[in-house]
PDB file of C-alpha atoms in Angstrom:
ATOM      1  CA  UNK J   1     -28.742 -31.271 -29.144  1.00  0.00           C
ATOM      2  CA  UNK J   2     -31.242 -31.632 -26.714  1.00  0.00           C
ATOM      3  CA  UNK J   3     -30.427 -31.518 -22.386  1.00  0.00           C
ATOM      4  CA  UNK J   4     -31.953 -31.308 -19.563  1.00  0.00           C
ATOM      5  CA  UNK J   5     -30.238 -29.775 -16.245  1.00  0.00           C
ATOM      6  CA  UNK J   6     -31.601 -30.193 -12.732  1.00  0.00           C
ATOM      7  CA  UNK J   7     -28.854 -28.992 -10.732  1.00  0.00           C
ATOM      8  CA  UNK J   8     -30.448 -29.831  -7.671  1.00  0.00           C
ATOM      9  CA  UNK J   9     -29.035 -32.508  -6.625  1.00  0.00           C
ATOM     10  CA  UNK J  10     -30.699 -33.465  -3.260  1.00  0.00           C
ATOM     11  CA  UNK J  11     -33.073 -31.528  -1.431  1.00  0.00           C
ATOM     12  CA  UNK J  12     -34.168 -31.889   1.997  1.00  0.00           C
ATOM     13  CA  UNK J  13     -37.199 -29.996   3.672  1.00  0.00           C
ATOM     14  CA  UNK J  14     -39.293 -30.610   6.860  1.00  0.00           C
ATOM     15  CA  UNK J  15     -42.651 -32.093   6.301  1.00  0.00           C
ATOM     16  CA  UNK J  16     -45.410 -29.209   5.708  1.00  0.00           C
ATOM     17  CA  UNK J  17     -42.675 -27.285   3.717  1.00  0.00           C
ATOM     18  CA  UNK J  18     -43.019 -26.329   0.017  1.00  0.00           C
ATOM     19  CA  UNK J  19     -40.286 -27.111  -2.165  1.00  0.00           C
ATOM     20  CA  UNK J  20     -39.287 -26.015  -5.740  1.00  0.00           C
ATOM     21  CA  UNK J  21     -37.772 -28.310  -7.828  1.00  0.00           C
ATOM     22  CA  UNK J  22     -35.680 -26.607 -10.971  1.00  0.00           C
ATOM     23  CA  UNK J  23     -35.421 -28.094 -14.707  1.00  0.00           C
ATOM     24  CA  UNK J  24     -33.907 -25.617 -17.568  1.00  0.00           C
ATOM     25  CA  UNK J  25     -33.812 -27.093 -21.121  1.00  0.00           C
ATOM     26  CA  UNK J  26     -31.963 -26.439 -23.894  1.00  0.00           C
ATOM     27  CA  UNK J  27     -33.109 -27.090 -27.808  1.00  0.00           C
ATOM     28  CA  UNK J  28     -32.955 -25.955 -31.060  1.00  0.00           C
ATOM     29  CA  UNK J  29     -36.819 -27.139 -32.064  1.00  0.00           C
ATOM     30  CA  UNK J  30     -39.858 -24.777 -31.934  1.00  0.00           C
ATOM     31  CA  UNK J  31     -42.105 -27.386 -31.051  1.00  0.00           C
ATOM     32  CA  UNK J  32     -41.086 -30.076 -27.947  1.00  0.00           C
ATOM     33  CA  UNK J  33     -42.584 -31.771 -24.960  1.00  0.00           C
ATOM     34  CA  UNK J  34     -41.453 -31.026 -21.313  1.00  0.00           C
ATOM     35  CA  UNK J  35     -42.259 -33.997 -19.093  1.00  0.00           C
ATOM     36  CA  UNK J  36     -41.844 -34.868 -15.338  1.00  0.00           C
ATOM     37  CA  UNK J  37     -41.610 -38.295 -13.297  1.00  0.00           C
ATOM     38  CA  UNK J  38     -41.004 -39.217  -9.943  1.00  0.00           C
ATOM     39  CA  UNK J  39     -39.407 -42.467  -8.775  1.00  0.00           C
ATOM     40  CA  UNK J  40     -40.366 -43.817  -5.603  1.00  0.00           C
ATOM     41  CA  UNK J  41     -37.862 -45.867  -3.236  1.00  0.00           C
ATOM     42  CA  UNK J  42     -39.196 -48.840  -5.000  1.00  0.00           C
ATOM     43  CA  UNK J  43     -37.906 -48.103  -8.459  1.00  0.00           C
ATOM     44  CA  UNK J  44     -40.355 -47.859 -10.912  1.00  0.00           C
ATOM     45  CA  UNK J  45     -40.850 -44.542 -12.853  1.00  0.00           C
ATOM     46  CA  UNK J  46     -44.582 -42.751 -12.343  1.00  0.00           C
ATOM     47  CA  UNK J  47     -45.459 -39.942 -14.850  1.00  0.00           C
ATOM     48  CA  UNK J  48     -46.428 -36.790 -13.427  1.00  0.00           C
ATOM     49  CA  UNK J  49     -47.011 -34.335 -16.011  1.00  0.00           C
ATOM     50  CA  UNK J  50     -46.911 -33.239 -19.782  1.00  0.00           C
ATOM     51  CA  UNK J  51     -46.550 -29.871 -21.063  1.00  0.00           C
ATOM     52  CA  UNK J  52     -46.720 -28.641 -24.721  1.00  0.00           C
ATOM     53  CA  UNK J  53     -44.146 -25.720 -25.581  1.00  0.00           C
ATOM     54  CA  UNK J  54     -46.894 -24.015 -27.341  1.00  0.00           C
ATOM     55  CA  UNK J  55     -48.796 -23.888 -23.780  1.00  0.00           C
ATOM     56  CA  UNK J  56     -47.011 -21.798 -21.152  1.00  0.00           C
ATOM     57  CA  UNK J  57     -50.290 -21.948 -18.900  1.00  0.00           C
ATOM     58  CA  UNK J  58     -49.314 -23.180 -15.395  1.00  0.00           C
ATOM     59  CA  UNK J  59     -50.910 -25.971 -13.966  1.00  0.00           C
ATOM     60  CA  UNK J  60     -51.844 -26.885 -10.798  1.00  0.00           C
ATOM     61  CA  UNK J  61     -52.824 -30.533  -9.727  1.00  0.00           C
ATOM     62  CA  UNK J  62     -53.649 -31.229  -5.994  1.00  0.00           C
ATOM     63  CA  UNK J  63     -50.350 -29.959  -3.984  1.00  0.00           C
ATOM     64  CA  UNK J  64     -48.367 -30.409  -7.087  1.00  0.00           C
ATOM     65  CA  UNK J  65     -48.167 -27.253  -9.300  1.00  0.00           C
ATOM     66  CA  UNK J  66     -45.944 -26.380 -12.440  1.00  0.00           C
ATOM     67  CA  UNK J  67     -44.458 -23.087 -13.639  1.00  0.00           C
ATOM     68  CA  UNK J  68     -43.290 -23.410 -17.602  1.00  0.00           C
ATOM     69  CA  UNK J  69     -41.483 -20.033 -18.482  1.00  0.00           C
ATOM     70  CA  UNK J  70     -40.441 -20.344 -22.045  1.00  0.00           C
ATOM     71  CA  UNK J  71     -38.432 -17.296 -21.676  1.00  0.00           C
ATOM     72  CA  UNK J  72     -36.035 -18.818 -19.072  1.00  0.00           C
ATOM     73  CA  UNK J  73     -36.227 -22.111 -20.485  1.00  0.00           C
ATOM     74  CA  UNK J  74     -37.423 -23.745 -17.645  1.00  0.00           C
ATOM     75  CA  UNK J  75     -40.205 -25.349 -16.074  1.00  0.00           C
ATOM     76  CA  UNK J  76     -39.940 -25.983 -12.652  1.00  0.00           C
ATOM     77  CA  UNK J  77     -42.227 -28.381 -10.055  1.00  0.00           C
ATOM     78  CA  UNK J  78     -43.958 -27.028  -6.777  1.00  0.00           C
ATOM     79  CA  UNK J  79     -44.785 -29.409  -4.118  1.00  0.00           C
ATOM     80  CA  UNK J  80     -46.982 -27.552  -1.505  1.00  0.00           C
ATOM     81  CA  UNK J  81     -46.797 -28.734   2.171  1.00  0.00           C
ATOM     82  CA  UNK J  82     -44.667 -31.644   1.432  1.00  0.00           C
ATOM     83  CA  UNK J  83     -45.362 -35.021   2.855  1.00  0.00           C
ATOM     84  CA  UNK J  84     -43.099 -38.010   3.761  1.00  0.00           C
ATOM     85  CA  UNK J  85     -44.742 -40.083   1.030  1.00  0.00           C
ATOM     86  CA  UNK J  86     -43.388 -37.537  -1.328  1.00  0.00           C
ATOM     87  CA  UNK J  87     -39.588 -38.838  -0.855  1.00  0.00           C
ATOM     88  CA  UNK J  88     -38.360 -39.776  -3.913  1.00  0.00           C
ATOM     89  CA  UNK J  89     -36.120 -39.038  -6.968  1.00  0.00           C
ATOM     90  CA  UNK J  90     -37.996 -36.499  -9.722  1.00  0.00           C
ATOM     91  CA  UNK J  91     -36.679 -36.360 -12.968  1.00  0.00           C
ATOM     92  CA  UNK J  92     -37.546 -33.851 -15.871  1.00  0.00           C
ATOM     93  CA  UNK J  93     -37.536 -35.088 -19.298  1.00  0.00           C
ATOM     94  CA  UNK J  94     -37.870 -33.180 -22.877  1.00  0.00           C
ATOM     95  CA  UNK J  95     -38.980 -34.761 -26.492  1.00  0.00           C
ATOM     96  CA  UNK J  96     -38.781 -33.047 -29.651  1.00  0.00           C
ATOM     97  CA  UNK J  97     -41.777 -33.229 -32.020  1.00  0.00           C
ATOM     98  CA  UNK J  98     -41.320 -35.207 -34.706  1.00  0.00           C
ATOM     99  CA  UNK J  99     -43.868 -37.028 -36.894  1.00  0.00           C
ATOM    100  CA  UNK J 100     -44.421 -39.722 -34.276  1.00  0.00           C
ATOM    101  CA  UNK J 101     -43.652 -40.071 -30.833  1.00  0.00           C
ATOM    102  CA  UNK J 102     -39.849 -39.066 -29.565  1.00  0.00           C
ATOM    103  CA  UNK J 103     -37.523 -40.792 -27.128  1.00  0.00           C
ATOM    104  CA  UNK J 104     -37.285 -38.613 -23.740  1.00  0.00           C
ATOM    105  CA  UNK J 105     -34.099 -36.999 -22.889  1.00  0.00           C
ATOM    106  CA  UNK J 106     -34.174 -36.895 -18.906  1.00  0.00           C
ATOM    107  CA  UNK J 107     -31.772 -34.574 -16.482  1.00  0.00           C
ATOM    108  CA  UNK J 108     -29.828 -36.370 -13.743  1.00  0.00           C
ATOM    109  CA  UNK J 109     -32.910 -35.986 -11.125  1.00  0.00           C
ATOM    110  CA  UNK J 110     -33.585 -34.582  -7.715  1.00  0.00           C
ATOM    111  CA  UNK J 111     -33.214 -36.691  -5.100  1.00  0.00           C
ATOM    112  CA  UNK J 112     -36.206 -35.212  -2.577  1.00  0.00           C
ATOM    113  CA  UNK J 113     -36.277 -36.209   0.753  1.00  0.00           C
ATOM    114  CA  UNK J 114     -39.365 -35.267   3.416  1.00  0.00           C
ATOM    115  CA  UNK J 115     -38.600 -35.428   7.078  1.00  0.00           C
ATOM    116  CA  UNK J 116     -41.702 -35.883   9.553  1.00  0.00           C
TER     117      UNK J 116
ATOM    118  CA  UNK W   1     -56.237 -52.147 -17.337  1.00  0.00           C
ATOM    119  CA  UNK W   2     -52.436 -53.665 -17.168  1.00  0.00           C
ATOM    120  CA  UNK W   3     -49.448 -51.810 -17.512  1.00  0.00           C
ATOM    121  CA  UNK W   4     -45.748 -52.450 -18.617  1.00  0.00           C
ATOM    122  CA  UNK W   5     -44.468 -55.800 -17.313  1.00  0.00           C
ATOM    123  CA  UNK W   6     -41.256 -56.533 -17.570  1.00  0.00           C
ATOM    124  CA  UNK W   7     -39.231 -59.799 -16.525  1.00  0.00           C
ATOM    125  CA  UNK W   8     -37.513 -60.782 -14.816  1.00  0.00           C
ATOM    126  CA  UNK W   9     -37.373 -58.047 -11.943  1.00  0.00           C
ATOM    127  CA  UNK W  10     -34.115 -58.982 -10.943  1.00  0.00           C
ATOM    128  CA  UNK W  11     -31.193 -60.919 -12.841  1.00  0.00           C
ATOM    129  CA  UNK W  12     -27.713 -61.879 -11.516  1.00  0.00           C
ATOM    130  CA  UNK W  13     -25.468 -63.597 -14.213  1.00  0.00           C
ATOM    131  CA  UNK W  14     -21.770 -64.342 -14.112  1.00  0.00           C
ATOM    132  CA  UNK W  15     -19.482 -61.974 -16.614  1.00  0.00           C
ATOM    133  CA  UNK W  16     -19.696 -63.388 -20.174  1.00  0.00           C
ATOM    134  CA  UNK W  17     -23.117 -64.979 -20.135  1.00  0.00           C
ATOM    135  CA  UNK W  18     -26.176 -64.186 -22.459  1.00  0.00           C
ATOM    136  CA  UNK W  19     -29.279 -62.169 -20.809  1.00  0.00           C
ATOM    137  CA  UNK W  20     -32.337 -61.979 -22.003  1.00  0.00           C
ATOM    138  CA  UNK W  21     -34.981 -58.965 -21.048  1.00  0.00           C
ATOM    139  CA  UNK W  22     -38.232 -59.401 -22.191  1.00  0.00           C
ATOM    140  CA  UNK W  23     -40.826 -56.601 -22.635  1.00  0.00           C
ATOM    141  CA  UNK W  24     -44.850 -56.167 -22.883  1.00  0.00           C
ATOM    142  CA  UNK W  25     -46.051 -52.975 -23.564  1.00  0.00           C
ATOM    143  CA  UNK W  26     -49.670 -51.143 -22.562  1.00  0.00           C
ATOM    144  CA  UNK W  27     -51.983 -52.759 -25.272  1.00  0.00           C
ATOM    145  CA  UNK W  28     -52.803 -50.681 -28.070  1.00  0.00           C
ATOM    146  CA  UNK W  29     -49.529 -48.504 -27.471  1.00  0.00           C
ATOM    147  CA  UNK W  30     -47.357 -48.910 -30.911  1.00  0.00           C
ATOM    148  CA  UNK W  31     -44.334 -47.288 -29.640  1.00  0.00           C
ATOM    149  CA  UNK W  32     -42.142 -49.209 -27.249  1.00  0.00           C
ATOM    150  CA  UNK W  33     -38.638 -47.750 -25.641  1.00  0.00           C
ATOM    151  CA  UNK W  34     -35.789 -49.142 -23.740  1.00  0.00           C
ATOM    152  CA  UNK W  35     -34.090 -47.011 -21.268  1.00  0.00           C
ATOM    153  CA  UNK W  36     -30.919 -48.059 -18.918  1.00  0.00           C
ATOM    154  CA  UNK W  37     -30.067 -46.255 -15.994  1.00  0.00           C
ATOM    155  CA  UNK W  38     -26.857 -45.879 -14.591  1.00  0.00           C
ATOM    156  CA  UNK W  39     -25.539 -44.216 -11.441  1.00  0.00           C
ATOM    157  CA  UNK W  40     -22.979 -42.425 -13.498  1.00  0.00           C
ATOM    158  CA  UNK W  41     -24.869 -41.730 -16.784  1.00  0.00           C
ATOM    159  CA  UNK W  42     -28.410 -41.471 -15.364  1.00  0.00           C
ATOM    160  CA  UNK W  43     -31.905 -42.623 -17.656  1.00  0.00           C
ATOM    161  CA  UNK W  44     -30.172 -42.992 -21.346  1.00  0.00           C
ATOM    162  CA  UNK W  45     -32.393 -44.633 -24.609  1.00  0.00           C
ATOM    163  CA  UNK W  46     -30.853 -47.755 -25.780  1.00  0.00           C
ATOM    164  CA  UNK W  47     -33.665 -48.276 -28.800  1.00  0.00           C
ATOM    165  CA  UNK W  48     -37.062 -47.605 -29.712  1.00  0.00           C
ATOM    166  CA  UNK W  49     -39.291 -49.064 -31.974  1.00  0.00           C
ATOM    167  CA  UNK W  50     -42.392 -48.179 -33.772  1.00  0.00           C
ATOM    168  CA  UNK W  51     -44.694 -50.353 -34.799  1.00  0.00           C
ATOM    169  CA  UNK W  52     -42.444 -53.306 -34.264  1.00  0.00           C
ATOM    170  CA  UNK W  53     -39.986 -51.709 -36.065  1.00  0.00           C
ATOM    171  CA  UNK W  54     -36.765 -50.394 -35.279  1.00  0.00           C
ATOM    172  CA  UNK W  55     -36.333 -46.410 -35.852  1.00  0.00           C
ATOM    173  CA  UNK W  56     -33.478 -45.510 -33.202  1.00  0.00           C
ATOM    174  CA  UNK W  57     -30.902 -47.988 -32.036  1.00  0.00           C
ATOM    175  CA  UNK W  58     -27.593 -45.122 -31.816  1.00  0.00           C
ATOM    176  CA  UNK W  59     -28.157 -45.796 -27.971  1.00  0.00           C
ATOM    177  CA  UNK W  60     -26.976 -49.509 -28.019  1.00  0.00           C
ATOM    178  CA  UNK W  61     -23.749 -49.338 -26.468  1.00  0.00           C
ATOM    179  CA  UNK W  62     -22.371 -51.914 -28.198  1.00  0.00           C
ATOM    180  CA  UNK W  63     -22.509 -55.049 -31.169  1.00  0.00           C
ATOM    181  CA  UNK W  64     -23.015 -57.002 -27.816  1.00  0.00           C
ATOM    182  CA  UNK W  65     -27.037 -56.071 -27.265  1.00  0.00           C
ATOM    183  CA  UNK W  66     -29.873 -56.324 -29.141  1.00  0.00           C
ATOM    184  CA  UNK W  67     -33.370 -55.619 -29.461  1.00  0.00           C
ATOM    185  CA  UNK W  68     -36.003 -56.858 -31.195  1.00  0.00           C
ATOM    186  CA  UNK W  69     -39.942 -56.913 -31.384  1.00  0.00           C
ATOM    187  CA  UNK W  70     -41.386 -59.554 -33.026  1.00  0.00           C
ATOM    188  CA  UNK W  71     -45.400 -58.278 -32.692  1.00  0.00           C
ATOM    189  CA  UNK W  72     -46.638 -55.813 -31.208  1.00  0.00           C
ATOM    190  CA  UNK W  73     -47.164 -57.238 -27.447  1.00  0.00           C
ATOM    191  CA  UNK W  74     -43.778 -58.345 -26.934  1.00  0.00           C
ATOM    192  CA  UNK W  75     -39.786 -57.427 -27.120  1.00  0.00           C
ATOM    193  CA  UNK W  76     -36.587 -58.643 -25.940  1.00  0.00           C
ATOM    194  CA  UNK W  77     -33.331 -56.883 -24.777  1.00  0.00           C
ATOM    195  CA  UNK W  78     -30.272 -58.964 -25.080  1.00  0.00           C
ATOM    196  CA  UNK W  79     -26.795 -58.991 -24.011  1.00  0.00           C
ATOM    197  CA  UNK W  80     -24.418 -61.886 -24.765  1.00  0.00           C
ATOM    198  CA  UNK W  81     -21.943 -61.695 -24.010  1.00  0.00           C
ATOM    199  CA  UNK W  82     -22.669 -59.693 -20.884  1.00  0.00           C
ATOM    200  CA  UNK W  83     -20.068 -57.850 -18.627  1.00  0.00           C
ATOM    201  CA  UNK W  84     -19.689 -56.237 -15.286  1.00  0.00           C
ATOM    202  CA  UNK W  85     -20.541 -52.819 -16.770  1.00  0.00           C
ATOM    203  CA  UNK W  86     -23.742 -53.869 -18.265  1.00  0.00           C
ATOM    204  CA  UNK W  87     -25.068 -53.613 -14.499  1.00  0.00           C
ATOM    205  CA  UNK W  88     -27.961 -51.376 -14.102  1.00  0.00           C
ATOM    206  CA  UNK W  89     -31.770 -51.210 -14.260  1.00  0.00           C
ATOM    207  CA  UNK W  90     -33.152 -51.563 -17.950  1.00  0.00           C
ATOM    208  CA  UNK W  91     -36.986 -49.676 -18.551  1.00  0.00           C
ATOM    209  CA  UNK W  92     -38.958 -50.603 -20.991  1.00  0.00           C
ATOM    210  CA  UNK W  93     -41.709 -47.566 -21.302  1.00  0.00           C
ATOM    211  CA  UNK W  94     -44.345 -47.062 -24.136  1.00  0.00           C
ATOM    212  CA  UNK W  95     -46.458 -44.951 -25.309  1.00  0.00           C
ATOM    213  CA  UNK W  96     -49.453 -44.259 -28.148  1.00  0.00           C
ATOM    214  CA  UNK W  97     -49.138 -42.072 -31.281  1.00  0.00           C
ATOM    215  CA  UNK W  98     -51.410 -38.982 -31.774  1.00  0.00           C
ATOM    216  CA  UNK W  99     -51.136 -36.123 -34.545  1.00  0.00           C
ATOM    217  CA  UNK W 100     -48.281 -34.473 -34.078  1.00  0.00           C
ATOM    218  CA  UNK W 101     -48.181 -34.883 -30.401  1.00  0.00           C
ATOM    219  CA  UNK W 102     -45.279 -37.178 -28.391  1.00  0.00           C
ATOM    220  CA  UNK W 103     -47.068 -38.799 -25.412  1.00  0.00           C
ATOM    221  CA  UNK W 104     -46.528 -39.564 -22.501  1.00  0.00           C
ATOM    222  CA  UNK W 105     -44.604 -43.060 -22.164  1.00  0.00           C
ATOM    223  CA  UNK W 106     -45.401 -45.338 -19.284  1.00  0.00           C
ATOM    224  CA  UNK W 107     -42.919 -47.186 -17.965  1.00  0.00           C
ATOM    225  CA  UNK W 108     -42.464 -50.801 -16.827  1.00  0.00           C
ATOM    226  CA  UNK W 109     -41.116 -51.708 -12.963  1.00  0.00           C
ATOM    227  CA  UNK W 110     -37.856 -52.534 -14.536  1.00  0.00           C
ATOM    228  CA  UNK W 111     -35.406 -55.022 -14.865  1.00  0.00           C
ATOM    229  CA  UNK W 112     -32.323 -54.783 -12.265  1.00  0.00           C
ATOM    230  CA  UNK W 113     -29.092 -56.389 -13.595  1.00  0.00           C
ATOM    231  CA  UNK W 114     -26.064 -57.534 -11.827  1.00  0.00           C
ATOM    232  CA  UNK W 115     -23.266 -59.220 -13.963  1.00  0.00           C
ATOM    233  CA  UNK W 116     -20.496 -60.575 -11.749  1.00  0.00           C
TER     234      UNK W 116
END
């Protein structure tokens, strides 16, 4: 069976800070899709990034940044000097690879809050 | 281009009456998803479809919702009868198929239910 564990729960850092946000998976397939989303105060659920297990290259967008280690099973989310419009809940998701597209199994989320 | 709409955005009903959740996905995507999330059990699949058909329905909680898709721009969620524990947010999300690979869904603003 597939899961997903964030075990941070809520984080809190000063604006300008960096913050980590964890994710380790667990699953029995070769092949699956690691995924993260952020949702905003308002609700709705923005995709972020996708990562192919086959690709352990790190990736780097803007201030955002990712870090897949296969190894550890995890693939954890960099914010670099955090702003308040980066408040929100983050979730991590994994899909398995299948012959079409897979439903996302998502971990409990981060709640991430910026102070000014 | 338009993304996921979903309606209503909001929905209060009284304990026992039918709800319907209606669904249009991104055009040209041929796999559509509904999600519920839950304080206590977080973002969890209900069904997906594929191509207007059904492949995975093991997350409908109960005989009590349904889900179908009658073409490919439109679907419906429904609960009747509905009960207090049916409150939460319901996603629709969906996404394209490629070779082999699971993409990304996109996700509608949701659909926040209260059943008093």
């Amino acid at each position: 069976a597939q899961k997903v564990t964030q075990a941070q729960t809520e984080i809190s850092v000063v604006e300008k800070e960096d913050v980590t946000l964890d994710c380790v998976y667990e699953t029995r397939d070769t092949t699956y899709y690691l995924f993260w989303y952020k949702q905003p105060p308002s609700g709705e659920l923005v995709f972020l990034i996708r990562r192919n297990s086959f690709d352990e290259q790190n990736e780097i967008s803007g201030r955002y940044s990712w870090n897949f280690q296969k190894s550890t099973s995890s693939f954890n989310f960099t914010i670099t000097a955090s702003q308040v419009v980066d408040s929100a809940v983050y979730f991590c998701a994994l899909s398995e690879a299948g012959s079409g597209n897979t439903p996302l199994v998502f971990g409990k989320g981060t709640r991430l809050s910026v102070i000014a | 281009d338009a993304g996921v709409i979903q309606s209503p955005r909001h929905e209060v009903t009284e304990m026992g009456q039918e709800v319907t959740l209606r669904c249009k996905p991104i055009s040209g995507h041929d796999y559509l998803f509904w999600y519920r999330q839950t304080m206590m059990r977080g973002l969890e699949l209900l069904i997906y479809f594929n191509n207007n058909v059904p492949i995975d329905d093991s997350g409908m909680p109960e005989d009590r919702f349904s889900a179908k898709m009658p073409n490919a721009s439109f679907s419906t969620l429904k609960i009747q009868p509905s009960e207090p524990r049916d409150s939460a947010v319901y996603f629709c999300a969906s996404s394209r198929s490629g070779q082999g690979n699971s993409y990304e869904q996109y996700f509608g603003p949701g659909t926040r239910l209260t059943v008093t």
